[in-house]
mmCIF file of N, CA, C and O in Angstrom:
data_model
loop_
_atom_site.group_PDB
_atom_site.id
_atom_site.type_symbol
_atom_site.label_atom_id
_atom_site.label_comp_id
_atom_site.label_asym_id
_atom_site.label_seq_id
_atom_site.Cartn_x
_atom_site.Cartn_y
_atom_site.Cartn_z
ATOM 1 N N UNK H 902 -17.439 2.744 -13.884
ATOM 2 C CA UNK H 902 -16.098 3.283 -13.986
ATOM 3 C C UNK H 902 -15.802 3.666 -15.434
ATOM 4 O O UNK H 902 -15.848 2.914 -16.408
ATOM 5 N N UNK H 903 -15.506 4.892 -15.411
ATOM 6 C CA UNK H 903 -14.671 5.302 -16.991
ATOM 7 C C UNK H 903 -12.736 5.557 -16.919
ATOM 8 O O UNK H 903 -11.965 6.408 -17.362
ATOM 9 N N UNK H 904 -12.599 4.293 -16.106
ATOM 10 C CA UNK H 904 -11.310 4.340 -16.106
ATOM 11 C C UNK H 904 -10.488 3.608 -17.454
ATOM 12 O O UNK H 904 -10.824 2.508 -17.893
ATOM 13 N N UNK H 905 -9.468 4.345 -17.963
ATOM 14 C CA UNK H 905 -8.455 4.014 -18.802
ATOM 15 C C UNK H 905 -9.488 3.904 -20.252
ATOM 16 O O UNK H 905 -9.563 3.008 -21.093
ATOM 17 N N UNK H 906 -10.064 4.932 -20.158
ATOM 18 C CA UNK H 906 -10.981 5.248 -21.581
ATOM 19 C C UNK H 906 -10.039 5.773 -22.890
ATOM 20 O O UNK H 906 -10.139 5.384 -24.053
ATOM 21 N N UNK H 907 -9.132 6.734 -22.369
ATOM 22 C CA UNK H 907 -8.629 7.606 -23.358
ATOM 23 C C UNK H 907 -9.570 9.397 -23.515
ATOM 24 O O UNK H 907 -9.349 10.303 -24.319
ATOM 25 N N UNK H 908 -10.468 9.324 -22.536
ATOM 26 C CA UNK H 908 -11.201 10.828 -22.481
ATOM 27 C C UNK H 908 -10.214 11.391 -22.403
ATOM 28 O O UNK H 908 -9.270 11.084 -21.675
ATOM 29 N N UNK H 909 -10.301 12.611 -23.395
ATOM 30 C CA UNK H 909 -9.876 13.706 -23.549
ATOM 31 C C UNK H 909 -9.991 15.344 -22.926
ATOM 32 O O UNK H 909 -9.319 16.341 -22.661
ATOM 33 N N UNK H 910 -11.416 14.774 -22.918
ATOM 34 C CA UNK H 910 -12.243 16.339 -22.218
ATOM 35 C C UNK H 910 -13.672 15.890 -21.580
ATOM 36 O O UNK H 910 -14.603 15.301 -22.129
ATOM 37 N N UNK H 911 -13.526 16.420 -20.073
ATOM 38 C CA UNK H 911 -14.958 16.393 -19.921
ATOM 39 C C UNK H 911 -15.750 17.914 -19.989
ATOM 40 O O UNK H 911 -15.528 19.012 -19.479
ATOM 41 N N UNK H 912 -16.942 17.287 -21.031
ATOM 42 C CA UNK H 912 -17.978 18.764 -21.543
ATOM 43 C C UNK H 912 -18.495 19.395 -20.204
ATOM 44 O O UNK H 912 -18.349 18.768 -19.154
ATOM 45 N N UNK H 913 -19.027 20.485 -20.221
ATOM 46 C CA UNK H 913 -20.134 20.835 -19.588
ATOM 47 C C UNK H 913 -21.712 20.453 -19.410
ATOM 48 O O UNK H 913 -22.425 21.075 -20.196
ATOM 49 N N UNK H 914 -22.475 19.468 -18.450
ATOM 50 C CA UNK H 914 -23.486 19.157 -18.347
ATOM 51 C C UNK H 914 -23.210 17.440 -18.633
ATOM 52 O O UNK H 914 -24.146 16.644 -18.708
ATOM 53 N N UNK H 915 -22.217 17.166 -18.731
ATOM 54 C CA UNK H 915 -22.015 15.979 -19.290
ATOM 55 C C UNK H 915 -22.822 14.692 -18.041
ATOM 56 O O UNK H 915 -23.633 13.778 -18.181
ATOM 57 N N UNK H 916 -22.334 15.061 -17.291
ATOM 58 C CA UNK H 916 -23.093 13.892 -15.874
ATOM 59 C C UNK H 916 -24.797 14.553 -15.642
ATOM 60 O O UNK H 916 -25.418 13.778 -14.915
ATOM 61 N N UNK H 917 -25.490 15.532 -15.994
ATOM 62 C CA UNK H 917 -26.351 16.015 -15.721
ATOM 63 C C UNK H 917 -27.610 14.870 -15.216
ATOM 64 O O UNK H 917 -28.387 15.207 -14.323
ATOM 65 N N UNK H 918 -27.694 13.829 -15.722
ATOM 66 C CA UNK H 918 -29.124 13.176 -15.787
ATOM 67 C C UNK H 918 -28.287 11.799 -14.698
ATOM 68 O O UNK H 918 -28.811 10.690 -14.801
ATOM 69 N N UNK H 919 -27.192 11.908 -13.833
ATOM 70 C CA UNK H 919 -26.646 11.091 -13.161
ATOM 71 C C UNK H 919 -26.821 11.673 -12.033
ATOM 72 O O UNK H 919 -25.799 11.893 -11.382
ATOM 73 N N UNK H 920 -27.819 11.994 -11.599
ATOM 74 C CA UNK H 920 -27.950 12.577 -10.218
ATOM 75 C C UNK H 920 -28.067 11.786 -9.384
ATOM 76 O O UNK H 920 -28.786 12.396 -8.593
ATOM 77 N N UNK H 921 -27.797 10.394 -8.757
ATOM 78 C CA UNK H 921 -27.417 9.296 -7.762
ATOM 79 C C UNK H 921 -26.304 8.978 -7.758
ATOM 80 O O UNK H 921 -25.960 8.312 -6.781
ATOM 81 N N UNK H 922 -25.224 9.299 -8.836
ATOM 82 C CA UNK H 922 -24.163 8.666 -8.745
ATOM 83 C C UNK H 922 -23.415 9.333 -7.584
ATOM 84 O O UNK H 922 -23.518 10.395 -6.971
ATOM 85 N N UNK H 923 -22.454 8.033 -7.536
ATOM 86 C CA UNK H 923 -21.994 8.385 -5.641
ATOM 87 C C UNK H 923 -20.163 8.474 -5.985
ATOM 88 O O UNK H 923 -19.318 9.287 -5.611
ATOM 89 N N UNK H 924 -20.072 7.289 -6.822
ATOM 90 C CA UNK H 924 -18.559 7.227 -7.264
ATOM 91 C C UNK H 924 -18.536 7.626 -9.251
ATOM 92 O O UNK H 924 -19.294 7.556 -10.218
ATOM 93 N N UNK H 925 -17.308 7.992 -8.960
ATOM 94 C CA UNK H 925 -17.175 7.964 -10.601
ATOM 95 C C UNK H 925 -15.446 8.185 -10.503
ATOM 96 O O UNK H 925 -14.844 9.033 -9.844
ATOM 97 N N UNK H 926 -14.910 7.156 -11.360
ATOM 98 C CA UNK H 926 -13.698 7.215 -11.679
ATOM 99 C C UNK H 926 -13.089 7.120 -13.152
ATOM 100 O O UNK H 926 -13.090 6.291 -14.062
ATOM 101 N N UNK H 927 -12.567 8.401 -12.922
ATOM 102 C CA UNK H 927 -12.084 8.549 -14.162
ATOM 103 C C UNK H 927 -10.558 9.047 -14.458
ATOM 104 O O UNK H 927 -10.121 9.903 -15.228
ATOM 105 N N UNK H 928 -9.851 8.058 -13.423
ATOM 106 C CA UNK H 928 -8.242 7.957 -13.545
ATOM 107 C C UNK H 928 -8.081 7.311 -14.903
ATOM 108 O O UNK H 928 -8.903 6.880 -15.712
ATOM 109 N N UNK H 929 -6.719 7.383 -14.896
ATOM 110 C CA UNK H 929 -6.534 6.449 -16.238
ATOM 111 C C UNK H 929 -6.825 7.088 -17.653
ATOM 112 O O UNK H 929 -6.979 6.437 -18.686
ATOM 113 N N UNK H 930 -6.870 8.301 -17.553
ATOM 114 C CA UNK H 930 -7.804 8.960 -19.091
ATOM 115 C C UNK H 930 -6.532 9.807 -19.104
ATOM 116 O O UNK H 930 -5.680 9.824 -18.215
ATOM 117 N N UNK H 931 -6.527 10.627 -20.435
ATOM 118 C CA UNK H 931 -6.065 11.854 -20.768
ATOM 119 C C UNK H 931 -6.477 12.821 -21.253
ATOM 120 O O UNK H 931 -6.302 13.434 -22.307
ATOM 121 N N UNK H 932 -7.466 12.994 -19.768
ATOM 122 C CA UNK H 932 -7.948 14.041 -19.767
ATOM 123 C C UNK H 932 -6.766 15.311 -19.597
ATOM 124 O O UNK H 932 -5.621 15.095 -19.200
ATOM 125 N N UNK H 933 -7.196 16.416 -19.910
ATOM 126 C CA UNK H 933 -6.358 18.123 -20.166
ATOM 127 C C UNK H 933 -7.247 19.164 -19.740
ATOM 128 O O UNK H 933 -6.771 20.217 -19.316
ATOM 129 N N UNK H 934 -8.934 18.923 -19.829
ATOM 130 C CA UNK H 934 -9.737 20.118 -19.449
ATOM 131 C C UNK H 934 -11.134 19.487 -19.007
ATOM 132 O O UNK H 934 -11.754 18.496 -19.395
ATOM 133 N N UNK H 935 -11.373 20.436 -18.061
ATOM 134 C CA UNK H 935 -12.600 19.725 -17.388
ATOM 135 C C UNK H 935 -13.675 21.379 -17.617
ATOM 136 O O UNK H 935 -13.262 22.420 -17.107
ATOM 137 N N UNK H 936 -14.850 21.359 -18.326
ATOM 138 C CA UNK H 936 -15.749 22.413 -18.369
ATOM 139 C C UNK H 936 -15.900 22.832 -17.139
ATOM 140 O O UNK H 936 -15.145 22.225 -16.380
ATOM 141 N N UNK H 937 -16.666 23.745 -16.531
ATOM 142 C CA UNK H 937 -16.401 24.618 -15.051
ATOM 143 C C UNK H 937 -17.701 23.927 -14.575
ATOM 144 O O UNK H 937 -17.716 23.660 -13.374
ATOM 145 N N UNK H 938 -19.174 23.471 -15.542
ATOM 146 C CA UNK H 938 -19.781 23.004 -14.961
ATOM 147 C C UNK H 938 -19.900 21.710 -15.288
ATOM 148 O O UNK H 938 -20.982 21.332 -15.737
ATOM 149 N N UNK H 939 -19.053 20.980 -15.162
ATOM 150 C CA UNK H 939 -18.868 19.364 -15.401
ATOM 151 C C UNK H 939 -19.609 18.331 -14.372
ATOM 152 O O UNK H 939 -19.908 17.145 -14.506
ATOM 153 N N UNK H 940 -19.758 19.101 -13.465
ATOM 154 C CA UNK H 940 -20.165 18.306 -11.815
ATOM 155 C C UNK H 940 -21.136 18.904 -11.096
ATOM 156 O O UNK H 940 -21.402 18.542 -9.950
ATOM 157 N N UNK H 941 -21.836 20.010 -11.794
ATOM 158 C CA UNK H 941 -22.760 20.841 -10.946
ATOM 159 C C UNK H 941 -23.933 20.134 -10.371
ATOM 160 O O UNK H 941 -24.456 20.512 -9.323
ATOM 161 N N UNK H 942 -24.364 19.075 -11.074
ATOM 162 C CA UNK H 942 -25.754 17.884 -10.907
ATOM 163 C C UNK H 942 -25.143 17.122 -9.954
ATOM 164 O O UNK H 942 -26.018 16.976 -9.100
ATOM 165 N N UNK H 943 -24.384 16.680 -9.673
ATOM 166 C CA UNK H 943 -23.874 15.779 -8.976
ATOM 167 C C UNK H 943 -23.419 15.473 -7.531
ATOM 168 O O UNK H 943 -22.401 14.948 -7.083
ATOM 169 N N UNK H 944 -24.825 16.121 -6.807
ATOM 170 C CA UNK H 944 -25.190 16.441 -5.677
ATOM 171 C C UNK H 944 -24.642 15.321 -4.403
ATOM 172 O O UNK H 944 -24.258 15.661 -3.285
ATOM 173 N N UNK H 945 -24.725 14.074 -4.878
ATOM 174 C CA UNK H 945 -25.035 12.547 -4.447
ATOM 175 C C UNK H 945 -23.415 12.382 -4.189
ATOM 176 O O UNK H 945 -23.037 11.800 -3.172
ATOM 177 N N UNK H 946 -22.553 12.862 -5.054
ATOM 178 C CA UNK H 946 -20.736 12.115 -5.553
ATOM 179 C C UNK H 946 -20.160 12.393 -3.971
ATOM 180 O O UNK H 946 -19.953 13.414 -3.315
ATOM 181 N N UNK H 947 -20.007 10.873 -3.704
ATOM 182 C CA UNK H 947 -19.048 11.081 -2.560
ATOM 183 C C UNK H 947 -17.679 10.768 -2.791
ATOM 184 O O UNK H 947 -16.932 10.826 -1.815
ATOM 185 N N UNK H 948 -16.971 10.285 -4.453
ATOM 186 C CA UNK H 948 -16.061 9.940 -4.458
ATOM 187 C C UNK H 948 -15.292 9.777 -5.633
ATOM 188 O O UNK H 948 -15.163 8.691 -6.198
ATOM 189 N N UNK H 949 -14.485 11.445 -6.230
ATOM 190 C CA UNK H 949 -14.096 11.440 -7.785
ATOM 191 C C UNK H 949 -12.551 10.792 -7.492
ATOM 192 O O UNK H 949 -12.052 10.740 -6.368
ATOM 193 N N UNK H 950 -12.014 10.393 -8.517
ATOM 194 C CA UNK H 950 -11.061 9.819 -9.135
ATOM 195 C C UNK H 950 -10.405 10.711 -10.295
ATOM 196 O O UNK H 950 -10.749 10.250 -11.383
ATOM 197 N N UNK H 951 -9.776 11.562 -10.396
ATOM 198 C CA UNK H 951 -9.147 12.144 -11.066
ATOM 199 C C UNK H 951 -7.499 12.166 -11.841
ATOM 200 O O UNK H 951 -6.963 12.727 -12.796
ATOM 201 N N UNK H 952 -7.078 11.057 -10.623
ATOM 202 C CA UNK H 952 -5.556 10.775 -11.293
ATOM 203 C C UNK H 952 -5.120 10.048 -12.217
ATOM 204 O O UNK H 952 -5.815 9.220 -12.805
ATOM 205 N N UNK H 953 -3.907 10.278 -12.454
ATOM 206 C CA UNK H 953 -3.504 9.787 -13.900
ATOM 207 C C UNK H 953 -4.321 10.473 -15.072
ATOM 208 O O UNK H 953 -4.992 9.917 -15.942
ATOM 209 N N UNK H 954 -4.137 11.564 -14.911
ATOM 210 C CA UNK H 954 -4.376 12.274 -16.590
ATOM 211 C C UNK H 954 -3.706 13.737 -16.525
ATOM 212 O O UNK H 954 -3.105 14.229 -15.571
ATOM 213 N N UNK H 955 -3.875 14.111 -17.356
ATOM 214 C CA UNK H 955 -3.393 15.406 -17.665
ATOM 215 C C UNK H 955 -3.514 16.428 -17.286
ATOM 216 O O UNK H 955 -3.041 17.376 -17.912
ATOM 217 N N UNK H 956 -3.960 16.535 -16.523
ATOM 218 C CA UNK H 956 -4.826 18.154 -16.078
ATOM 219 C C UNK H 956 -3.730 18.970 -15.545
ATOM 220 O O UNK H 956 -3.035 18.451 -14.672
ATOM 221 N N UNK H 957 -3.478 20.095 -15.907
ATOM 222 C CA UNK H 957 -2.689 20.931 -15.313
ATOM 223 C C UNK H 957 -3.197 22.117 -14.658
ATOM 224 O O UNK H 957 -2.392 22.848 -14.080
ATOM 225 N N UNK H 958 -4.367 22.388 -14.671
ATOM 226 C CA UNK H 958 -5.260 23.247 -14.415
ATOM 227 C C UNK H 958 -6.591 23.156 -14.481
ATOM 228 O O UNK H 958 -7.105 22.895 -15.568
ATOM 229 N N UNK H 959 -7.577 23.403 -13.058
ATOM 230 C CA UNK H 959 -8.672 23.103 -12.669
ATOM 231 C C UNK H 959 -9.487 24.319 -12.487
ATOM 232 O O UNK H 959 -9.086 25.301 -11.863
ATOM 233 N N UNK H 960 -10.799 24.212 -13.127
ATOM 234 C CA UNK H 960 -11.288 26.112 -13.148
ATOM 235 C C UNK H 960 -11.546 26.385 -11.651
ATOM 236 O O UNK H 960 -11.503 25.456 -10.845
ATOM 237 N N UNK H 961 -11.815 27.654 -11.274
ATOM 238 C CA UNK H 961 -11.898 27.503 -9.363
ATOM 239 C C UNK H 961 -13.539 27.545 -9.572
ATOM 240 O O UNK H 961 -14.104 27.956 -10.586
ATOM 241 N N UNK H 962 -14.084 27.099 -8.550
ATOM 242 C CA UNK H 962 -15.426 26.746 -8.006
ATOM 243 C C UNK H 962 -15.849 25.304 -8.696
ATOM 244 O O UNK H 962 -16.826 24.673 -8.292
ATOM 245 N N UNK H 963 -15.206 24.958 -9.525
ATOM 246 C CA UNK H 963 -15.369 23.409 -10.531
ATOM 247 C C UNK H 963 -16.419 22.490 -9.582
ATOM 248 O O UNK H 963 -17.547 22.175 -9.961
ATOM 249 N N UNK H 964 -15.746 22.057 -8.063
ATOM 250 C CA UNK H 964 -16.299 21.658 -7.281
ATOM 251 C C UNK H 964 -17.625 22.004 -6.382
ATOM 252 O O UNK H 964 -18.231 21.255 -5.616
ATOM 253 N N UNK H 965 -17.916 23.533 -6.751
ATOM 254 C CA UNK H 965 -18.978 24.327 -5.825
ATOM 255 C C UNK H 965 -20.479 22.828 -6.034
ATOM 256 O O UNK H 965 -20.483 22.039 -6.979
ATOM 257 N N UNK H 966 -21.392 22.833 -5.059
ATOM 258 C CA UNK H 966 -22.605 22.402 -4.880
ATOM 259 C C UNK H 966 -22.065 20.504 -4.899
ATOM 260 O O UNK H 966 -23.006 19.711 -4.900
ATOM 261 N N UNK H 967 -21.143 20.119 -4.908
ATOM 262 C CA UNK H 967 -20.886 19.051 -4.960
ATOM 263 C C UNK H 967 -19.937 18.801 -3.127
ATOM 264 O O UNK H 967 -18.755 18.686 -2.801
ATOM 265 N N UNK H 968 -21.404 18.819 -2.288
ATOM 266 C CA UNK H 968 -20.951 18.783 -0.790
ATOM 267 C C UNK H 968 -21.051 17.761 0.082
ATOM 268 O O UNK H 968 -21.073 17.697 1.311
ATOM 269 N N UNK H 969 -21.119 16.798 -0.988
ATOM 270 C CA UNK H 969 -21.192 15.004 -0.482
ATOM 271 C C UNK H 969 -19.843 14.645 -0.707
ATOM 272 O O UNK H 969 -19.581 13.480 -0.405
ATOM 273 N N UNK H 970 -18.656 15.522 -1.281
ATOM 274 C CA UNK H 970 -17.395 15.443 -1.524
ATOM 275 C C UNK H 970 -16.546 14.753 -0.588
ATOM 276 O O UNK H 970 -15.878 15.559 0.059
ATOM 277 N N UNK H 971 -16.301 13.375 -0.239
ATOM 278 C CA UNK H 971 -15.834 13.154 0.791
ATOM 279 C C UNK H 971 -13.941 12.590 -0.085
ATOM 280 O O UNK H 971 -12.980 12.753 0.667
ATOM 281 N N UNK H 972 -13.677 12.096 -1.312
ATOM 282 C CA UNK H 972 -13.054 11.605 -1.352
ATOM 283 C C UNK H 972 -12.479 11.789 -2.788
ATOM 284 O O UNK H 972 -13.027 11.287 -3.770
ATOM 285 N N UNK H 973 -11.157 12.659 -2.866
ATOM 286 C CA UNK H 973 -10.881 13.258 -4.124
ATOM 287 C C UNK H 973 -9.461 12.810 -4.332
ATOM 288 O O UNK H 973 -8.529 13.177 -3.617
ATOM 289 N N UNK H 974 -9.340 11.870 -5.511
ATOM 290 C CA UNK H 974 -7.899 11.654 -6.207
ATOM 291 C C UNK H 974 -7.803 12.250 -7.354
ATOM 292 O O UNK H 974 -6.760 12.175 -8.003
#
């Protein structure tokens, strides 16, 4: 869990070499921008956590190839 870190931004390629991960939560941050390919590796994720941060805007396709998607806050 990278909950209540204080992230700011997630990069592009950043999860790349996490290709099993199933959950990842990262409520609790203040986050503002997420790179377009932040999640492209992340074939396996059945379950992001996104609330509680900042985001006011999400690029479109952000989610494309990530089709284990069962469970999005």
């Amino acid at each position: 869990s990278l909950m209540g870190n204080k992230i700011k931004q997630i990069e592009s390629n950043l999860f790349d070499y996490l290709i099993n991960l199933k959950t990842l939560d990262l409520s609790k941050n203040q986050i503002n921008k997420i790179d377009k390919f932040s999640f492209k590796n992340l074939k396996k994720l059945t379950e992001l956590n996104l609330s509680k941060n900042y985001l006011k805007k999400i690029e479109e396709n952000i989610f494309d190839g990530i089709d284990n998607l069962e469970i999005l806050n």
